[in-house]
């Protein structure tokens, strides 16, 4: 008979277990996620190495989902092929199995000691690194305390023959066992949680080794259901491919093992006389089997997935995020990497669809190019809002200091690029007004425009190069030339005004007209001066925003106080 005590022990035990898993994962991510990400970038070129590191990363982060999210981000950014990503995903299943193997050991007393030591590190010593280690130790200890309560909750069922018969029946009807396990794991949204229940049941002797095999195979499959559903409804094609591959691997492994369940059960009995250990070994052996069966064929599987789930066509004009995904928010180091890639992509869009088109608008005066610039600016605004909303969501996570700085700087960088787009569209409107009102610039004005455009374009390309290659040298050069650039703009403004009012030499002038016969006095001349000054100011604003971005890249803007904007206001004084 189910009592209130049993229910409370089960719920409390499951709560402690899930809290422990989350706290351990969060603590270890703060300690190692940045380092692991850098190592993963360099060690996944070979498929076997990718599988090994997928295992290590999952053990370190206590989350195969976190590993999968990181892998998909690498594929999207071109740092990893789909085949390599599948290798990491296979390795992550082995890593999950090793974590499950650890929790099958009866080490409650050691776990309680870990909670106490973790408490000392977290609340007494209180340095940043020790707090993270303490958090991980408290979480790891809570996992075993939760397992103990789960086991106690199932203890009364030992004396109920119907429960024993029901659970043992999964060994006689393995298909039912696989289905029940798959559904239950999918509802829990965690294969580790379901495996904890199986280990707790086996501790009380409520499972047979024959029933364990189908239940574990179902747990493998059910653990991928949530990821598959969320990936298929997302926009990222590679996320869909990796999620589908994960599910296919597990279903295929279950089908292959199915005719050999009795032999597999015998292998588990041989591996350990302790039933909870047999449960954990069942998960581990099946994960290793998947690696052995599918890793050699990863490239073929990747090619097949590309054909099954092709890259969508005809969506270039749709507004959608290129890199940032909601699933990555669970792992801030990956979410911030996606923000960086999104900003980098946006910076190239501004170059291709706005900066490069400005001379066409200037010298052809065609409305179609102006329309492209206008539409591009609206697209930039949309992406900027998406980026700011995403960074706001990242801020709600428990971040380490460097991640807070990165978030602030990415927010500032995105705003500067949005300012650049705003200035470009304003300049485009000035130019189109000039063409529509038949106002002609002098050759000298055109030469000044060209000089300033080339200056800004070169500096913009310099910071793009640093963003693409994650370097700083070009940005340092932009910063070092800042005062020289301010002097150029100051000189251009003075020249624009003095030349238009005739203070420049004008040999051969006649009838009060300048030798530059294309330029008539009166309203047209005033309008020409006004437009030229507006264009110079627009170019200056863009140069200032490029300078601010360069400062962020070289790391001079890491206090999150917006000091680069203060400096912008100071540098404006150099124009007055």
Short mmCIF file of C-alpha atoms in Angstrom, two decimals, residues 32-448:
data_model
loop_
_atom_site.label_atom_id
_atom_site.label_comp_id
_atom_site.label_asym_id
_atom_site.label_seq_id
_atom_site.Cartn_x
_atom_site.Cartn_y
_atom_site.Cartn_z
CA UNK A 32 35.77 24.17 -16.84
CA UNK A 33 33.33 25.14 -19.62
CA UNK A 34 35.55 27.81 -21.21
CA UNK A 35 38.62 25.56 -21.14
CA UNK A 36 36.70 22.56 -22.42
CA UNK A 37 35.25 24.61 -25.28
CA UNK A 38 38.72 25.68 -26.40
CA UNK A 39 40.04 22.12 -26.12
CA UNK A 40 37.04 20.79 -28.02
CA UNK A 41 37.76 23.23 -30.86
CA UNK A 42 41.26 21.78 -31.28
CA UNK A 43 40.76 18.09 -30.50
CA UNK A 44 37.78 17.13 -32.65
CA UNK A 45 39.44 16.95 -36.07
CA UNK A 46 39.59 13.15 -35.91
CA UNK A 47 36.41 11.16 -35.39
CA UNK A 48 37.84 8.86 -32.70
CA UNK A 49 39.27 11.81 -30.78
CA UNK A 50 35.92 13.58 -31.09
CA UNK A 51 34.13 10.59 -29.53
CA UNK A 52 36.64 10.41 -26.68
CA UNK A 53 36.37 14.10 -25.91
CA UNK A 54 32.57 13.95 -26.12
CA UNK A 55 32.75 11.38 -23.33
CA UNK A 56 35.17 13.48 -21.25
CA UNK A 57 33.13 16.66 -21.71
CA UNK A 58 29.87 14.97 -20.67
CA UNK A 59 31.52 13.60 -17.52
CA UNK A 60 32.96 17.03 -16.73
CA UNK A 61 29.75 18.97 -17.41
CA UNK A 62 27.39 16.26 -16.10
CA UNK A 63 25.18 16.88 -19.11
CA UNK A 64 25.07 15.23 -22.52
CA UNK A 65 22.57 17.91 -23.58
CA UNK A 66 25.17 20.62 -22.85
CA UNK A 67 27.73 18.73 -24.93
CA UNK A 68 25.26 18.40 -27.81
CA UNK A 69 24.41 22.12 -27.70
CA UNK A 70 28.11 23.02 -27.83
CA UNK A 71 28.69 20.64 -30.73
CA UNK A 72 25.82 22.06 -32.80
CA UNK A 73 27.20 25.57 -32.22
CA UNK A 74 30.58 24.45 -33.58
CA UNK A 75 28.96 22.95 -36.68
CA UNK A 76 26.96 26.14 -37.30
CA UNK A 77 30.11 28.27 -37.03
CA UNK A 78 32.13 25.99 -39.32
CA UNK A 79 34.59 24.81 -36.64
CA UNK A 80 33.44 21.20 -36.94
CA UNK A 81 31.95 18.97 -39.62
CA UNK A 82 28.69 17.12 -39.09
CA UNK A 83 30.57 13.80 -39.02
CA UNK A 84 32.83 15.05 -36.23
CA UNK A 85 29.78 16.34 -34.34
CA UNK A 86 28.17 12.90 -34.53
CA UNK A 87 31.37 11.44 -33.08
CA UNK A 88 31.17 13.80 -30.11
CA UNK A 89 27.48 12.93 -29.66
CA UNK A 90 28.29 9.21 -29.57
CA UNK A 91 31.01 9.85 -27.03
CA UNK A 92 28.62 11.87 -24.90
CA UNK A 93 26.37 8.80 -24.48
CA UNK A 94 29.34 6.90 -23.01
CA UNK A 95 30.02 9.87 -20.73
CA UNK A 96 26.43 9.75 -19.47
CA UNK A 97 26.85 6.02 -18.78
CA UNK A 98 29.97 6.63 -16.71
CA UNK A 99 28.11 9.24 -14.65
CA UNK A 100 25.32 6.69 -14.08
CA UNK A 101 27.95 4.10 -13.12
CA UNK A 102 29.27 6.49 -10.48
CA UNK A 103 25.87 6.98 -8.86
CA UNK A 104 25.35 3.21 -8.65
CA UNK A 105 28.11 2.90 -6.03
CA UNK A 106 26.85 2.70 -2.40
CA UNK A 107 28.88 5.65 -1.07
CA UNK A 108 26.28 7.61 0.89
CA UNK A 109 28.65 8.31 3.81
CA UNK A 110 31.29 9.69 1.46
CA UNK A 111 28.60 11.80 -0.23
CA UNK A 112 27.54 13.29 3.12
CA UNK A 113 31.16 14.17 3.83
CA UNK A 114 31.37 15.83 0.39
CA UNK A 115 28.33 17.97 1.22
CA UNK A 116 29.99 19.17 4.42
CA UNK A 117 33.31 19.92 2.70
CA UNK A 118 31.44 21.63 -0.14
CA UNK A 119 29.57 23.75 2.40
CA UNK A 120 32.88 24.88 3.94
CA UNK A 121 34.29 25.77 0.53
CA UNK A 122 31.13 27.55 -0.62
CA UNK A 123 30.19 29.57 2.45
CA UNK A 124 33.31 29.86 4.59
CA UNK A 125 36.34 30.29 2.30
CA UNK A 126 34.29 32.23 -0.28
CA UNK A 127 36.88 32.75 -3.02
CA UNK A 128 35.43 32.52 -6.52
CA UNK A 129 37.09 29.24 -7.53
CA UNK A 130 36.49 27.50 -4.20
CA UNK A 131 32.83 28.54 -4.28
CA UNK A 132 32.48 26.81 -7.66
CA UNK A 133 34.20 23.67 -6.39
CA UNK A 134 32.04 23.77 -3.27
CA UNK A 135 28.88 24.08 -5.33
CA UNK A 136 29.87 21.05 -7.42
CA UNK A 137 30.68 18.99 -4.30
CA UNK A 138 27.37 19.88 -2.62
CA UNK A 139 25.52 18.94 -5.79
CA UNK A 140 27.38 15.65 -6.15
CA UNK A 141 26.60 14.74 -2.55
CA UNK A 142 22.91 15.61 -3.00
CA UNK A 143 22.74 13.14 -5.89
CA UNK A 144 23.54 10.25 -3.52
CA UNK A 145 21.29 11.55 -0.74
CA UNK A 146 18.46 11.73 -3.26
CA UNK A 147 19.24 8.18 -4.41
CA UNK A 148 19.06 7.02 -0.80
CA UNK A 149 15.58 8.50 -0.35
CA UNK A 150 14.41 7.02 -3.66
CA UNK A 151 15.60 3.61 -2.54
CA UNK A 152 13.81 4.00 0.81
CA UNK A 153 10.59 4.98 -0.99
CA UNK A 154 10.61 1.69 -2.93
CA UNK A 155 11.49 -0.52 0.07
CA UNK A 156 7.87 -1.38 1.05
CA UNK A 157 7.21 -2.76 -2.45
CA UNK A 158 9.47 -5.73 -1.70
CA UNK A 159 6.63 -7.34 0.22
CA UNK A 160 4.01 -6.84 -2.50
CA UNK A 161 4.04 -9.82 -4.92
CA UNK A 162 2.00 -7.98 -7.57
CA UNK A 163 4.64 -5.25 -7.90
CA UNK A 164 7.39 -7.83 -8.17
CA UNK A 165 5.46 -9.72 -10.84
CA UNK A 166 4.72 -6.53 -12.80
CA UNK A 167 8.34 -5.39 -12.87
CA UNK A 168 9.67 -8.86 -13.61
CA UNK A 169 7.19 -9.10 -16.49
CA UNK A 170 9.27 -6.66 -18.53
CA UNK A 171 11.83 -9.44 -18.88
CA UNK A 172 9.19 -11.72 -20.42
CA UNK A 173 7.78 -8.94 -22.61
CA UNK A 174 10.79 -6.80 -23.62
CA UNK A 175 8.85 -4.79 -26.22
CA UNK A 176 6.52 -3.52 -23.50
CA UNK A 177 9.54 -2.79 -21.32
CA UNK A 178 11.16 -0.69 -24.04
CA UNK A 179 7.94 1.23 -24.73
CA UNK A 180 7.17 1.94 -21.05
CA UNK A 181 10.75 2.99 -20.39
CA UNK A 182 10.83 5.25 -23.47
CA UNK A 183 7.59 7.02 -22.53
CA UNK A 184 8.51 7.40 -18.86
CA UNK A 185 11.99 8.75 -19.66
CA UNK A 186 10.53 11.19 -22.19
CA UNK A 187 8.07 12.46 -19.56
CA UNK A 188 10.90 12.93 -17.05
CA UNK A 189 12.97 14.58 -19.82
CA UNK A 190 16.05 12.94 -18.31
CA UNK A 191 17.51 9.51 -18.89
CA UNK A 192 19.68 10.00 -15.79
CA UNK A 193 16.58 10.51 -13.62
CA UNK A 194 14.96 7.34 -14.95
CA UNK A 195 18.19 5.40 -14.50
CA UNK A 196 18.29 6.64 -10.89
CA UNK A 197 14.82 5.15 -10.40
CA UNK A 198 15.94 1.83 -11.94
CA UNK A 199 19.03 1.72 -9.71
CA UNK A 200 16.85 2.47 -6.65
CA UNK A 201 14.42 -0.30 -7.61
CA UNK A 202 17.29 -2.74 -8.12
CA UNK A 203 18.74 -1.81 -4.72
CA UNK A 204 15.53 -3.16 -3.18
CA UNK A 205 15.63 -6.28 -5.37
CA UNK A 206 12.50 -5.28 -7.30
CA UNK A 207 14.05 -5.83 -10.74
CA UNK A 208 15.50 -8.86 -12.45
CA UNK A 209 18.48 -8.62 -14.75
CA UNK A 210 16.24 -9.81 -17.62
CA UNK A 211 13.91 -6.86 -17.03
CA UNK A 212 16.80 -4.42 -16.77
CA UNK A 213 17.93 -4.80 -20.40
CA UNK A 214 14.73 -3.60 -22.18
CA UNK A 215 14.19 -0.86 -19.58
CA UNK A 216 17.70 0.49 -20.11
CA UNK A 217 17.37 0.36 -23.90
CA UNK A 218 14.11 2.31 -23.61
CA UNK A 219 15.84 4.86 -21.35
CA UNK A 220 18.43 5.39 -24.09
CA UNK A 221 15.68 6.10 -26.63
CA UNK A 222 13.49 8.19 -24.32
CA UNK A 223 16.40 10.41 -23.38
CA UNK A 224 16.55 11.71 -26.97
CA UNK A 225 12.82 12.38 -27.45
CA UNK A 226 12.73 15.85 -25.89
CA UNK A 227 15.86 16.95 -27.74
CA UNK A 228 14.49 15.58 -31.02
CA UNK A 229 11.12 17.34 -30.65
CA UNK A 230 12.70 20.69 -29.76
CA UNK A 231 15.30 20.39 -32.54
CA UNK A 232 12.75 19.55 -35.24
CA UNK A 233 10.74 22.62 -34.31
CA UNK A 234 13.83 24.85 -34.36
CA UNK A 235 15.42 26.64 -37.32
CA UNK A 236 18.91 25.16 -37.07
CA UNK A 237 19.33 22.42 -39.66
CA UNK A 238 22.42 20.92 -38.02
CA UNK A 239 20.63 20.71 -34.67
CA UNK A 240 17.91 18.66 -36.38
CA UNK A 241 20.50 16.38 -37.96
CA UNK A 242 22.40 15.72 -34.72
CA UNK A 243 19.17 15.13 -32.75
CA UNK A 244 17.83 12.74 -35.41
CA UNK A 245 21.14 10.86 -35.50
CA UNK A 246 21.07 10.47 -31.70
CA UNK A 247 17.60 8.92 -31.86
CA UNK A 248 18.48 6.68 -34.80
CA UNK A 249 21.59 5.39 -33.02
CA UNK A 250 19.59 4.34 -29.97
CA UNK A 251 16.68 2.79 -31.83
CA UNK A 252 19.09 0.88 -34.08
CA UNK A 253 21.08 -0.34 -31.06
CA UNK A 254 17.88 -1.58 -29.39
CA UNK A 255 16.86 -3.46 -32.55
CA UNK A 256 20.31 -5.03 -32.87
CA UNK A 257 20.46 -6.11 -29.21
CA UNK A 258 16.83 -7.30 -29.13
CA UNK A 259 17.49 -10.87 -30.46
CA UNK A 260 20.36 -11.23 -27.98
CA UNK A 261 18.70 -10.02 -24.77
CA UNK A 262 19.44 -13.30 -22.94
CA UNK A 263 23.13 -13.17 -23.89
CA UNK A 264 23.27 -9.48 -22.93
CA UNK A 265 21.74 -10.35 -19.54
CA UNK A 266 24.36 -13.05 -19.03
CA UNK A 267 27.08 -10.49 -19.78
CA UNK A 268 25.66 -8.19 -17.10
CA UNK A 269 25.62 -10.98 -14.52
CA UNK A 270 29.23 -11.75 -15.39
CA UNK A 271 30.23 -8.08 -15.08
CA UNK A 272 29.09 -7.70 -11.46
CA UNK A 273 27.19 -9.66 -8.79
CA UNK A 274 25.64 -6.39 -7.53
CA UNK A 275 22.31 -5.69 -9.30
CA UNK A 276 22.50 -1.84 -9.21
CA UNK A 277 25.92 -2.12 -10.83
CA UNK A 278 24.41 -4.40 -13.49
CA UNK A 279 21.85 -1.68 -14.26
CA UNK A 280 24.60 0.89 -14.74
CA UNK A 281 26.68 -1.56 -16.79
CA UNK A 282 23.71 -2.20 -19.08
CA UNK A 283 23.66 1.51 -19.93
CA UNK A 284 27.44 1.61 -20.36
CA UNK A 285 27.72 -1.53 -22.51
CA UNK A 286 24.92 -0.40 -24.84
CA UNK A 287 26.55 3.03 -25.20
CA UNK A 288 29.89 1.42 -26.07
CA UNK A 289 28.08 -0.82 -28.55
CA UNK A 290 26.68 2.26 -30.31
CA UNK A 291 30.17 3.74 -30.61
CA UNK A 292 31.58 0.49 -32.04
CA UNK A 293 28.70 0.03 -34.49
CA UNK A 294 28.28 3.57 -35.80
CA UNK A 295 31.51 5.52 -35.33
CA UNK A 296 33.28 3.92 -38.35
CA UNK A 297 30.37 4.96 -40.58
CA UNK A 298 29.94 8.52 -39.30
CA UNK A 299 30.80 10.17 -42.62
CA UNK A 300 28.28 8.01 -44.49
CA UNK A 301 25.64 8.70 -41.83
CA UNK A 302 26.38 12.44 -41.99
CA UNK A 303 25.99 12.46 -45.79
CA UNK A 304 22.70 10.57 -45.47
CA UNK A 305 21.41 13.06 -42.89
CA UNK A 306 22.31 15.96 -45.19
CA UNK A 307 20.11 14.38 -47.88
CA UNK A 308 17.30 13.53 -45.45
CA UNK A 309 17.32 17.02 -43.89
CA UNK A 310 18.61 19.39 -46.59
CA UNK A 311 19.41 23.02 -45.96
CA UNK A 312 16.21 25.03 -46.57
CA UNK A 313 16.15 26.99 -49.80
CA UNK A 314 14.32 30.16 -50.70
CA UNK A 315 14.52 31.60 -47.18
CA UNK A 316 17.27 34.15 -47.70
CA UNK A 317 14.84 37.06 -47.39
CA UNK A 318 13.29 35.80 -44.18
CA UNK A 319 14.35 37.42 -40.94
CA UNK A 320 15.76 34.73 -38.69
CA UNK A 321 18.59 34.30 -36.25
CA UNK A 322 21.62 32.76 -37.89
CA UNK A 323 23.41 31.40 -34.82
CA UNK A 324 21.68 32.15 -31.52
CA UNK A 325 19.37 29.44 -30.17
CA UNK A 326 17.25 29.16 -27.03
CA UNK A 327 18.67 25.74 -26.17
CA UNK A 328 22.17 27.22 -25.83
CA UNK A 329 21.01 29.40 -22.93
CA UNK A 330 21.48 26.38 -20.66
CA UNK A 331 25.22 26.69 -21.31
CA UNK A 332 26.26 30.38 -21.11
CA UNK A 333 29.69 29.76 -22.63
CA UNK A 334 28.00 28.44 -25.78
CA UNK A 335 25.27 31.10 -25.76
CA UNK A 336 27.90 33.85 -25.66
CA UNK A 337 29.83 32.18 -28.47
CA UNK A 338 26.64 32.19 -30.53
CA UNK A 339 26.12 35.89 -29.78
CA UNK A 340 29.65 36.58 -31.03
CA UNK A 341 28.97 34.65 -34.25
CA UNK A 342 25.65 36.47 -34.72
CA UNK A 343 27.30 39.89 -34.33
CA UNK A 344 30.12 38.88 -36.66
CA UNK A 345 27.58 37.76 -39.29
CA UNK A 346 25.62 41.01 -38.85
CA UNK A 347 28.77 43.09 -39.33
CA UNK A 348 29.36 41.41 -42.69
CA UNK A 349 25.75 42.03 -43.72
CA UNK A 350 26.23 45.74 -43.03
CA UNK A 351 29.38 45.72 -45.15
CA UNK A 352 27.83 43.89 -48.10
CA UNK A 353 24.37 45.46 -48.16
CA UNK A 354 25.07 48.98 -46.92
CA UNK A 355 28.71 50.11 -46.90
CA UNK A 356 29.49 48.61 -50.32
CA UNK A 357 26.35 50.16 -51.83
CA UNK A 358 26.98 53.74 -50.68
CA UNK A 359 29.13 54.70 -53.73
CA UNK A 360 26.46 53.32 -56.08
CA UNK A 361 23.86 55.51 -54.40
CA UNK A 362 26.25 58.47 -54.55
CA UNK A 363 27.29 58.28 -58.19
CA UNK A 364 24.33 56.55 -59.84
CA UNK A 365 21.51 58.03 -57.84
CA UNK A 366 19.34 54.95 -58.45
CA UNK A 367 16.46 54.50 -56.03
CA UNK A 368 16.75 50.70 -56.10
CA UNK A 369 20.13 50.82 -54.33
CA UNK A 370 18.78 53.29 -51.79
CA UNK A 371 15.87 50.91 -51.16
CA UNK A 372 18.30 48.05 -50.50
CA UNK A 373 20.12 50.18 -47.93
CA UNK A 374 16.82 51.17 -46.27
CA UNK A 375 15.65 47.55 -46.07
CA UNK A 376 19.03 46.41 -44.79
CA UNK A 377 18.85 48.97 -41.99
CA UNK A 378 15.44 47.62 -40.95
CA UNK A 379 16.92 44.10 -40.95
CA UNK A 380 19.83 45.27 -38.80
CA UNK A 381 17.36 46.78 -36.31
CA UNK A 382 15.50 43.45 -36.13
CA UNK A 383 18.69 41.48 -35.53
CA UNK A 384 19.86 44.01 -32.96
CA UNK A 385 16.64 43.55 -30.98
CA UNK A 386 17.04 39.77 -31.15
CA UNK A 387 20.63 40.01 -29.92
CA UNK A 388 19.76 42.35 -27.03
CA UNK A 389 16.84 40.13 -25.96
CA UNK A 390 19.12 37.10 -26.09
CA UNK A 391 21.87 38.78 -24.05
CA UNK A 392 19.23 39.86 -21.53
CA UNK A 393 18.23 36.19 -21.20
CA UNK A 394 21.90 35.26 -20.71
CA UNK A 395 22.16 37.84 -17.91
CA UNK A 396 19.44 35.94 -16.03
CA UNK A 397 21.77 32.93 -15.82
CA UNK A 398 24.31 32.43 -13.08
CA UNK A 399 27.37 33.86 -14.84
CA UNK A 400 31.01 34.07 -13.90
CA UNK A 401 32.72 37.47 -13.99
CA UNK A 402 34.24 37.06 -17.46
CA UNK A 403 30.88 36.03 -18.91
CA UNK A 404 29.30 39.16 -17.44
CA UNK A 405 31.99 41.30 -19.08
CA UNK A 406 31.58 39.47 -22.39
CA UNK A 407 27.81 39.98 -22.29
CA UNK A 408 28.20 43.70 -21.63
CA UNK A 409 30.78 44.14 -24.37
CA UNK A 410 28.76 42.19 -26.94
CA UNK A 411 25.78 44.39 -26.10
CA UNK A 412 27.89 47.50 -26.68
CA UNK A 413 29.37 46.09 -29.88
CA UNK A 414 25.94 45.22 -31.29
CA UNK A 415 24.73 48.74 -30.49
CA UNK A 416 27.72 50.28 -32.31
CA UNK A 417 27.00 48.24 -35.43
CA UNK A 418 23.36 49.32 -35.22
CA UNK A 419 24.55 52.95 -35.00
CA UNK A 420 26.66 52.42 -38.12
CA UNK A 421 23.60 51.15 -40.00
CA UNK A 422 21.57 54.14 -38.79
CA UNK A 423 24.20 56.60 -40.02
CA UNK A 424 24.48 54.85 -43.37
CA UNK A 425 20.75 55.07 -44.01
CA UNK A 426 20.71 58.77 -43.01
CA UNK A 427 23.58 59.46 -45.42
CA UNK A 428 21.71 57.58 -48.14
CA UNK A 429 18.70 59.85 -47.65
CA UNK A 430 20.90 62.96 -47.89
CA UNK A 431 22.42 61.66 -51.12
CA UNK A 432 19.03 60.82 -52.66
CA UNK A 433 17.75 64.27 -51.71
CA UNK A 434 20.77 65.73 -53.52
CA UNK A 435 19.95 63.73 -56.66
CA UNK A 436 16.22 64.46 -56.51
CA UNK A 437 16.81 68.22 -56.15
CA UNK A 438 19.48 68.21 -58.91
CA UNK A 439 22.17 69.44 -56.54
CA UNK A 440 25.62 68.69 -57.94
CA UNK A 441 28.74 68.36 -55.84
CA UNK A 442 31.98 69.85 -57.05
CA UNK A 443 34.85 67.61 -58.07
CA UNK A 444 36.59 68.58 -54.86
CA UNK A 445 33.54 67.58 -52.81
CA UNK A 446 33.40 64.24 -54.58
CA UNK A 447 37.10 63.70 -53.94
CA UNK A 448 36.58 64.43 -50.22
#
